[in-house]
Structure formats: C-alpha cells, structure tokens
PDB file of C-alpha atoms in Angstrom:
ATOM      1  CA  ALA A 272     -40.370 -40.066 -22.829  1.00 53.00           C
ATOM      2  CA  LEU A 273     -40.960 -36.474 -24.046  1.00 52.00           C
ATOM      3  CA  PRO A 274     -42.137 -35.174 -20.439  1.00 56.00           C
ATOM      4  CA  ILE A 275     -39.046 -36.700 -18.863  1.00 55.00           C
ATOM      5  CA  LEU A 276     -36.713 -35.152 -21.492  1.00 52.00           C
ATOM      6  CA  THR A 277     -38.522 -31.770 -21.105  1.00 51.00           C
ATOM      7  CA  ALA A 278     -38.137 -31.875 -17.353  1.00 51.00           C
ATOM      8  CA  THR A 279     -34.466 -32.693 -17.655  1.00 51.00           C
ATOM      9  CA  MET A 280     -33.840 -29.890 -20.027  1.00 50.00           C
ATOM     10  CA  LEU A 281     -35.709 -27.420 -17.800  1.00 49.00           C
ATOM     11  CA  TYR A 282     -33.766 -28.544 -14.803  1.00 50.00           C
ATOM     12  CA  ARG A 283     -30.508 -27.917 -16.598  1.00 49.00           C
ATOM     13  CA  VAL A 284     -31.609 -24.526 -18.050  1.00 48.00           C
ATOM     14  CA  GLN A 285     -32.696 -23.418 -14.637  1.00 49.00           C
ATOM     15  CA  GLN A 286     -29.425 -24.344 -12.888  1.00 49.00           C
ATOM     16  CA  SER A 287     -27.603 -21.148 -11.477  1.00 48.00           C
ATOM     17  CA  PRO A 288     -24.572 -20.255 -13.201  1.00 47.00           C
ATOM     18  CA  SER A 289     -21.354 -20.941 -11.291  1.00 48.00           C
ATOM     19  CA  PHE A 290     -19.801 -17.743 -10.211  1.00 43.00           C
ATOM     20  CA  GLN A 291     -16.255 -17.064  -9.117  1.00 48.00           C
ATOM     21  CA  ASP A 292     -15.662 -17.064  -5.384  1.00 47.00           C
ATOM     22  CA  SER A 293     -15.957 -13.501  -4.174  1.00 47.00           C
ATOM     23  CA  SER A 294     -12.351 -13.671  -2.678  1.00 47.00           C
ATOM     24  CA  GLU A 295     -11.003 -14.357  -6.314  1.00 60.00           C
ATOM     25  CA  ILE A 296     -12.245 -10.937  -7.298  1.00 69.00           C
ATOM     26  CA  ALA A 297     -11.305  -8.976  -4.116  1.00 79.00           C
ATOM     27  CA  ALA A 298     -10.469 -10.004  -0.583  1.00 88.00           C
ATOM     28  CA  VAL A 299     -12.158  -8.571   2.400  1.00 93.00           C
ATOM     29  CA  SER A 300      -9.014  -6.661   3.081  1.00 94.00           C
ATOM     30  CA  GLU A 301      -9.223  -5.134  -0.328  1.00 94.00           C
ATOM     31  CA  ILE A 302     -12.781  -3.981   0.272  1.00 95.00           C
ATOM     32  CA  GLU A 303     -11.474  -2.454   3.542  1.00 97.00           C
ATOM     33  CA  ALA A 304      -8.819  -0.488   1.624  1.00 97.00           C
ATOM     34  CA  LEU A 305     -11.237   0.547  -1.081  1.00 96.00           C
ATOM     35  CA  ASN A 306     -13.781   1.808   1.562  1.00 97.00           C
ATOM     36  CA  TRP A 307     -10.840   3.737   3.194  1.00 97.00           C
ATOM     37  CA  ILE A 308     -10.143   5.391  -0.215  1.00 97.00           C
ATOM     38  CA  ARG A 309     -13.833   6.312  -0.620  1.00 97.00           C
ATOM     39  CA  MET A 310     -14.023   7.801   2.922  1.00 97.00           C
ATOM     40  CA  ASN A 311     -10.508   9.677   2.954  1.00 98.00           C
ATOM     41  CA  LEU A 312      -9.348  10.628  -0.422  1.00 98.00           C
ATOM     42  CA  PRO A 313     -10.692  13.710  -2.362  1.00 97.00           C
ATOM     43  CA  THR A 314     -13.252  12.912  -4.950  1.00 97.00           C
ATOM     44  CA  ASP A 315     -10.829  14.282  -7.666  1.00 97.00           C
ATOM     45  CA  ALA A 316      -8.127  11.967  -6.737  1.00 97.00           C
ATOM     46  CA  ILE A 317      -6.214   9.996  -9.329  1.00 98.00           C
ATOM     47  CA  ILE A 318      -4.708   6.705  -8.127  1.00 98.00           C
ATOM     48  CA  ALA A 319      -2.016   4.532  -9.730  1.00 97.00           C
ATOM     49  CA  THR A 320      -1.874   0.957  -9.077  1.00 96.00           C
ATOM     50  CA  ASN A 321      -0.053  -2.332  -9.747  1.00 94.00           C
ATOM     51  CA  ARG A 322      -3.376  -4.210  -9.429  1.00 93.00           C
ATOM     52  CA  THR A 323      -4.086  -6.394 -12.435  1.00 88.00           C
ATOM     53  CA  LEU A 324      -1.371  -4.881 -14.655  1.00 92.00           C
ATOM     54  CA  CYS A 325       1.021  -6.945 -16.653  1.00 89.00           C
ATOM     55  CA  ARG A 326       4.236  -5.756 -18.518  1.00 87.00           C
ATOM     56  CA  ASP A 327       3.763  -8.297 -21.360  1.00 80.00           C
ATOM     57  CA  ALA A 328       1.002 -10.687 -22.440  1.00 73.00           C
ATOM     58  CA  SER A 329       3.367 -13.861 -22.681  1.00 74.00           C
ATOM     59  CA  SER A 330       3.867 -13.919 -18.798  1.00 77.00           C
ATOM     60  CA  CYS A 331       0.506 -12.458 -17.768  1.00 78.00           C
ATOM     61  CA  ASN A 332      -1.592 -14.851 -15.583  1.00 79.00           C
ATOM     62  CA  ILE A 333      -4.068 -12.273 -14.140  1.00 76.00           C
ATOM     63  CA  ASP A 334      -7.296 -10.847 -15.525  1.00 76.00           C
ATOM     64  CA  GLU A 335      -6.564  -7.399 -16.945  1.00 75.00           C
ATOM     65  CA  SER A 336     -10.257  -6.474 -17.139  1.00 75.00           C
ATOM     66  CA  ARG A 337     -11.082  -5.509 -13.669  1.00 81.00           C
ATOM     67  CA  PHE A 338     -12.165  -1.965 -12.439  1.00 83.00           C
ATOM     68  CA  LEU A 339     -12.372  -2.636  -8.667  1.00 88.00           C
ATOM     69  CA  ILE A 340     -10.556   0.420  -7.526  1.00 93.00           C
ATOM     70  CA  SER A 341     -12.625   2.823  -9.541  1.00 92.00           C
ATOM     71  CA  ALA A 342     -15.940   0.871  -8.912  1.00 92.00           C
ATOM     72  CA  PHE A 343     -15.560   0.419  -5.085  1.00 92.00           C
ATOM     73  CA  GLY A 344     -13.201   3.242  -4.301  1.00 94.00           C
ATOM     74  CA  GLN A 345     -15.156   5.732  -6.626  1.00 95.00           C
ATOM     75  CA  ARG A 346     -12.031   7.409  -7.623  1.00 96.00           C
ATOM     76  CA  ARG A 347     -10.207   7.840 -10.978  1.00 96.00           C
ATOM     77  CA  VAL A 348      -7.401   5.530 -11.655  1.00 95.00           C
ATOM     78  CA  LEU A 349      -4.308   6.160 -14.062  1.00 94.00           C
ATOM     79  CA  LEU A 350      -5.115   2.697 -15.679  1.00 93.00           C
ATOM     80  CA  GLU A 351      -7.284  -0.004 -14.633  1.00 90.00           C
ATOM     81  CA  GLY A 352      -8.807  -2.787 -16.728  1.00 81.00           C
ATOM     82  CA  PRO A 353      -6.699  -2.062 -19.779  1.00 76.00           C
ATOM     83  CA  ARG A 354      -8.171  -5.121 -21.671  1.00 79.00           C
ATOM     84  CA  PHE A 355     -11.394  -3.560 -21.795  1.00 76.00           C
ATOM     85  CA  VAL A 356     -10.300   0.111 -22.138  1.00 76.00           C
ATOM     86  CA  VAL A 357      -8.859  -0.537 -25.603  1.00 82.00           C
ATOM     87  CA  GLY A 358     -10.224  -3.911 -26.610  1.00 80.00           C
ATOM     88  CA  GLY A 359      -7.334  -6.128 -25.709  1.00 81.00           C
ATOM     89  CA  ARG A 360      -3.615  -6.698 -26.604  1.00 82.00           C
ATOM     90  CA  PRO A 361      -1.600  -5.516 -28.351  1.00 87.00           C
ATOM     91  CA  TYR A 362      -1.928  -2.208 -26.351  1.00 88.00           C
ATOM     92  CA  PRO A 363      -1.473   0.980 -27.884  1.00 92.00           C
ATOM     93  CA  THR A 364       1.725   3.054 -26.746  1.00 93.00           C
ATOM     94  CA  TRP A 365      -0.178   5.257 -24.254  1.00 94.00           C
ATOM     95  CA  VAL A 366      -1.560   2.221 -22.332  1.00 92.00           C
ATOM     96  CA  GLN A 367       1.972   0.512 -22.508  1.00 93.00           C
ATOM     97  CA  ASP A 368       3.515   3.865 -20.968  1.00 96.00           C
ATOM     98  CA  ARG A 369       0.875   3.929 -18.182  1.00 95.00           C
ATOM     99  CA  ILE A 370       1.572   0.187 -17.326  1.00 94.00           C
ATOM    100  CA  LYS A 371       5.250   0.749 -17.366  1.00 96.00           C
ATOM    101  CA  VAL A 372       5.340   3.809 -15.179  1.00 97.00           C
ATOM    102  CA  SER A 373       2.802   2.250 -12.669  1.00 96.00           C
ATOM    103  CA  LEU A 374       4.774  -1.042 -12.360  1.00 95.00           C
ATOM    104  CA  ASP A 375       8.253   0.632 -12.521  1.00 96.00           C
ATOM    105  CA  PHE A 376       7.277   2.746  -9.472  1.00 96.00           C
ATOM    106  CA  VAL A 377       6.034  -0.259  -7.360  1.00 95.00           C
ATOM    107  CA  ASP A 378       9.067  -2.500  -8.585  1.00 92.00           C
ATOM    108  CA  ALA A 379      11.812  -0.046  -8.045  1.00 92.00           C
ATOM    109  CA  PRO A 380      10.626   3.515  -6.855  1.00 93.00           C
ATOM    110  CA  SER A 381      12.711   6.393  -7.853  1.00 93.00           C
ATOM    111  CA  LYS A 382      12.558  10.017  -8.141  1.00 93.00           C
ATOM    112  CA  ARG A 383      12.076   9.680 -11.813  1.00 95.00           C
ATOM    113  CA  THR A 384       9.041   7.133 -11.697  1.00 95.00           C
ATOM    114  CA  ALA A 385       7.534   9.089  -8.862  1.00 96.00           C
ATOM    115  CA  GLU A 386       7.740  12.449 -10.966  1.00 96.00           C
ATOM    116  CA  ARG A 387       6.325  10.698 -14.007  1.00 96.00           C
ATOM    117  CA  LEU A 388       3.357   9.549 -12.142  1.00 98.00           C
ATOM    118  CA  LYS A 389       2.989  13.043 -10.808  1.00 97.00           C
ATOM    119  CA  ASP A 390       3.093  14.392 -14.426  1.00 96.00           C
ATOM    120  CA  PHE A 391       0.023  12.231 -14.970  1.00 97.00           C
ATOM    121  CA  GLY A 392      -1.786  13.860 -11.997  1.00 97.00           C
ATOM    122  CA  VAL A 393      -1.340  11.064  -9.705  1.00 98.00           C
ATOM    123  CA  ASP A 394      -1.047  11.740  -5.903  1.00 97.00           C
ATOM    124  CA  TRP A 395      -1.834   8.270  -4.528  1.00 98.00           C
ATOM    125  CA  TYR A 396      -0.654   4.699  -5.273  1.00 98.00           C
ATOM    126  CA  TYR A 397      -2.676   1.569  -4.346  1.00 98.00           C
ATOM    127  CA  ILE A 398      -0.200  -1.435  -3.957  1.00 96.00           C
ATOM    128  CA  LEU A 399      -1.660  -4.912  -4.129  1.00 95.00           C
ATOM    129  CA  LYS A 400       1.132  -6.632  -2.184  1.00 94.00           C
ATOM    130  CA  SER A 401       0.458 -10.022  -3.720  1.00 91.00           C
ATOM    131  CA  GLN A 402       1.198  -8.589  -7.082  1.00 90.00           C
ATOM    132  CA  THR A 403       4.722  -7.275  -6.126  1.00 90.00           C
ATOM    133  CA  ARG A 404       8.144  -8.710  -6.598  1.00 82.00           C
ATOM    134  CA  SER A 405       9.074 -11.346  -3.840  1.00 77.00           C
ATOM    135  CA  ASN A 406      11.652  -8.807  -2.255  1.00 83.00           C
ATOM    136  CA  PHE A 407       8.956  -6.269  -1.775  1.00 85.00           C
ATOM    137  CA  SER A 408       9.249  -3.968   1.340  1.00 90.00           C
ATOM    138  CA  LYS A 409       7.176  -1.016   2.362  1.00 91.00           C
ATOM    139  CA  ASN A 410      10.556   0.719   3.545  1.00 91.00           C
ATOM    140  CA  THR A 411      11.520   0.822  -0.340  1.00 90.00           C
ATOM    141  CA  PHE A 412       8.944   3.919  -0.565  1.00 92.00           C
ATOM    142  CA  THR A 413      10.688   5.993   1.983  1.00 88.00           C
ATOM    143  CA  GLY A 414      11.420   9.313   0.495  1.00 90.00           C
ATOM    144  CA  PHE A 415       8.931   8.863  -2.398  1.00 94.00           C
ATOM    145  CA  GLY A 416       5.719   9.066  -0.319  1.00 93.00           C
ATOM    146  CA  THR A 417       3.856   8.501   3.041  1.00 95.00           C
ATOM    147  CA  ILE A 418       2.029   5.460   3.865  1.00 96.00           C
ATOM    148  CA  LEU A 419      -1.447   6.338   4.709  1.00 97.00           C
ATOM    149  CA  PHE A 420      -3.166   2.951   4.818  1.00 97.00           C
ATOM    150  CA  GLU A 421      -1.881  -0.549   5.206  1.00 97.00           C
ATOM    151  CA  ASN A 422      -3.331  -3.998   5.854  1.00 97.00           C
ATOM    152  CA  GLN A 423      -2.262  -7.521   5.096  1.00 95.00           C
ATOM    153  CA  ASP A 424      -2.922  -7.131   1.232  1.00 95.00           C
ATOM    154  CA  VAL A 425      -2.787  -3.544   0.497  1.00 96.00           C
ATOM    155  CA  LEU A 426      -0.500  -0.374   0.915  1.00 97.00           C
ATOM    156  CA  ILE A 427      -1.758   2.864   0.029  1.00 97.00           C
ATOM    157  CA  ILE A 428       0.796   5.770  -0.435  1.00 97.00           C
ATOM    158  CA  GLU A 429       0.589   9.397  -0.926  1.00 97.00           C
ATOM    159  CA  LEU A 430       3.270  10.539  -3.287  1.00 97.00           C
ATOM    160  CA  GLU A 431       5.560  13.391  -2.196  1.00 92.00           C
ATOM    161  CA  SER A 432       4.919  16.592  -4.002  1.00 84.00           C
ATOM    162  CA  LYS A 433       7.143  17.453  -7.048  1.00 68.00           C
ATOM    163  CA  ALA A 434      10.247  19.476  -5.947  1.00 54.00           C
TER     164      ALA A 434
END
C-alpha cells in the first residue's frame, strides 16, 4: 500500500499549477498597444491610465496589483498596481489623489483634470476601453489631446500642452 500512496502523492505534487489564461492578464491588442508605446514614446515618458484602478474597494472587482504598462511598455506610469505599491487598502491620500485624477480624466475629461495630470508630469494617457463608462466615446477627448494609437481595446492619447 505504501508504494501506491507514494506514487499518488508524487503525481499530485508534480502536477503543473493552473495558471490564468493569458488573455485574462492582457489581450493581444493590449500587447500591441504596449509595443507601440515601447517603440514610439520617449523613454522618460510618464503615462496615466485607467487600467486596473478603482475608485473604492467596495465596488472594485478587478485586480489592482498589475504592472503591465510599466513592464511591457517599459515606461513610467503615474500609478499602476496600487495594491502592491503601498500594501493594500486603505490607500494613503497620495494614492487616492492619483486614482481620482486618473479616473476623473477618462470618465469626464476637462481642462482641470488634464492640467492636474500635466502637473504630475503626465503627457500620455493609456485608456483601456473595457474599464470605461458605458457611454465612452473617443470624441470626448477632443480639445484635451490627440489620439496617437487606437485598436479595439486601447486608446492612447497625447495630452495637449498646458496653456
């Protein structure tokens, strides 16, 4: 009985862990957008995003621990992966401020939110369309920036210079 038990345990121990489907982490279209960033934006670029940011923990159903833009795009991000940056919620004020300005801009762009992003040194915004409000339209950003890249999942905008 012992050899069968040992063999069964070894079989279970050697089983490969089940990983998430890669499309749950990033769609091919996101990898395309991140490659575009790596090839076209200055190495000192600072990018803001709505990707994996939530306004409040009670309504958040996404993983706030990912660093996809900085890892694949190889550029700095105003805020990415806040859960790992500060150890989880509740977030300190400086993290909440960056989440707020990032999400305010994509939810309802205005001169004020664009200027706040510029105050943080941001010149580009990476919009993950699936994490926008249902009435999202790229035309909303007219007057606040220029669309440099778009595919079915991502919109990359260069913010207008401060007046």
